[in-house]
GROMACS .gro file of C-alpha atoms in nm:
model
  109
    1MET     CA    1   0.962  -3.755   2.022
    2GLY     CA    2   1.297  -3.717   1.940
    3SER     CA    3   1.417  -3.487   1.654
    4LYS     CA    4   1.406  -3.703   1.378
    5GLU     CA    5   0.998  -3.763   1.460
    6ILE     CA    6   0.984  -3.374   1.449
    7GLU     CA    7   1.107  -3.301   1.127
    8ASN     CA    8   0.909  -3.553   0.943
    9PHE     CA    9   0.604  -3.533   1.168
   10ASP     CA   10   0.314  -3.441   0.920
   11ILE     CA   11   0.135  -3.174   1.108
   12LEU     CA   12  -0.168  -3.130   0.835
   13GLN     CA   13  -0.183  -3.547   0.815
   14TRP     CA   14  -0.250  -3.517   1.191
   15TRP     CA   15  -0.516  -3.284   1.246
   16LYS     CA   16  -0.688  -3.475   0.905
   17ASN     CA   17  -0.637  -3.822   1.116
   18LYS     CA   18  -0.844  -3.578   1.441
   19VAL     CA   19  -1.132  -3.422   1.205
   20ASN     CA   20  -1.372  -3.673   1.350
   21THR     CA   21  -1.249  -3.543   1.725
   22TYR     CA   22  -1.196  -3.172   1.709
   23PRO     CA   23  -1.440  -3.113   1.382
   24VAL     CA   24  -1.343  -2.732   1.435
   25ILE     CA   25  -1.034  -2.665   1.546
   26ALA     CA   26  -0.942  -2.918   1.283
   27PHE     CA   27  -1.158  -2.716   1.037
   28MET     CA   28  -0.945  -2.383   1.169
   29ALA     CA   29  -0.628  -2.561   1.222
   30ARG     CA   30  -0.590  -2.625   0.832
   31ASP     CA   31  -0.712  -2.278   0.711
   32LEU     CA   32  -0.416  -2.165   0.933
   33LEU     CA   33  -0.105  -2.434   0.854
   34ILE     CA   34  -0.172  -2.467   0.469
   35ILE     CA   35  -0.102  -2.068   0.417
   36GLN     CA   36   0.240  -2.018   0.335
   37PRO     CA   37   0.424  -1.760   0.548
   38SER     CA   38   0.611  -1.630   0.274
   39ILE     CA   39   0.260  -1.539   0.080
   40ILE     CA   40   0.121  -1.320   0.378
   41ALA     CA   41   0.103  -0.983   0.349
   42SER     CA   42   0.218  -0.765   0.625
   43GLU     CA   43  -0.027  -0.541   0.793
   44SER     CA   44  -0.282  -0.520   0.467
   45THR     CA   45  -0.394  -0.871   0.560
   46PHE     CA   46  -0.458  -0.749   0.893
   47SER     CA   47  -0.657  -0.392   0.797
   48LEU     CA   48  -0.889  -0.484   1.023
   49SER     CA   49  -0.650  -0.447   1.303
   50CYS     CA   50  -0.773  -0.112   1.332
   51ARG     CA   51  -1.109  -0.235   1.494
   52ILE     CA   52  -0.970  -0.436   1.790
   53LEU     CA   53  -0.719  -0.209   1.886
   54ASN     CA   54  -0.870   0.033   2.056
   55GLU     CA   55  -0.732   0.203   2.413
   56ARG     CA   56  -0.912  -0.049   2.631
   57ARG     CA   57  -0.758  -0.296   2.432
   58SER     CA   58  -0.390  -0.181   2.291
   59ARG     CA   59  -0.240  -0.394   2.538
   60LEU     CA   60  -0.297  -0.716   2.357
   61SER     CA   61   0.048  -0.913   2.282
   62ASP     CA   62   0.112  -0.950   1.839
   63GLU     CA   63   0.004  -1.274   1.926
   64SER     CA   64  -0.304  -1.276   2.097
   65LEU     CA   65  -0.398  -0.959   1.809
   66GLU     CA   66  -0.279  -1.254   1.538
   67ILE     CA   67  -0.475  -1.478   1.702
   68CYS     CA   68  -0.795  -1.223   1.767
   69ILE     CA   69  -0.765  -1.106   1.398
   70CYS     CA   70  -0.725  -1.494   1.320
   71TYR     CA   71  -1.017  -1.545   1.454
   72LYS     CA   72  -1.237  -1.310   1.308
   73ASN     CA   73  -1.159  -1.399   1.004
   74HIS     CA   74  -1.229  -1.794   1.008
   75LEU     CA   75  -1.601  -1.664   1.169
   76ASP     CA   76  -1.676  -1.437   0.912
   77ALA     CA   77  -1.534  -1.703   0.611
   78MET     CA   78  -1.780  -1.970   0.778
   79LYS     CA   79  -2.067  -1.682   0.749
   80ARG     CA   80  -1.988  -1.644   0.348
   81ARG     CA   81  -1.811  -2.028   0.256
   82GLN     CA   82  -1.979  -2.102  -0.049
   83HIS     CA   83  -2.017  -2.531  -0.123
   84VAL     CA   84  -1.857  -2.613  -0.446
   85ALA     CA   85  -2.145  -2.888  -0.534
   86SER     CA   86  -2.372  -2.567  -0.576
   87ILE     CA   87  -2.121  -2.375  -0.784
   88LYS     CA   88  -2.068  -2.660  -1.016
   89ASP     CA   89  -2.404  -2.705  -1.100
   90SER     CA   90  -2.420  -2.340  -1.169
   91SER     CA   91  -2.156  -2.347  -1.352
   92SER     CA   92  -2.332  -2.572  -1.659
   93GLU     CA   93  -2.611  -2.279  -1.686
   94VAL     CA   94  -2.366  -2.039  -1.763
   95GLU     CA   95  -2.219  -1.999  -2.087
   96ASP     CA   96  -1.943  -1.911  -2.251
   97GLU     CA   97  -1.993  -1.611  -2.371
   98PRO     CA   98  -2.322  -1.405  -2.375
   99SER     CA   99  -2.533  -1.458  -2.706
  100GLY     CA  100  -2.514  -1.139  -2.956
  101LEU     CA  101  -2.178  -1.051  -2.752
  102ASN     CA  102  -1.794  -1.146  -2.895
  103LEU     CA  103  -1.514  -1.146  -2.603
  104ALA     CA  104  -1.412  -0.806  -2.693
  105GLY     CA  105  -1.744  -0.689  -2.565
  106GLU     CA  106  -1.826  -0.590  -2.969
  107ASP     CA  107  -2.251  -0.624  -3.030
  108GLN     CA  108  -2.273  -0.915  -3.291
  109THR     CA  109  -2.632  -0.853  -3.397
   0.00000   0.00000   0.00000
């Protein structure tokens, strides 16, 4: 790849094209690559690092620690993942305002 090809390379599109070949990795790549680096909070983002770092594992490099944390977060997210269809179905059942209450929370009865 030349420097112009590298500049114009769309990594998100590449992973989108490879989703059938590498489904799990493509899913993880999408999750990680869509995050803008400027919005990543510093230590608070990695608050579970205290659970990963202990005396035995304290020799992990920064990069290895970050990989462990990202992988753990990805696994946790898959456990609690909600499907958009089920959310849309249940949203039709939700009223804009509960009967008998207004937006200020005052009883209207």
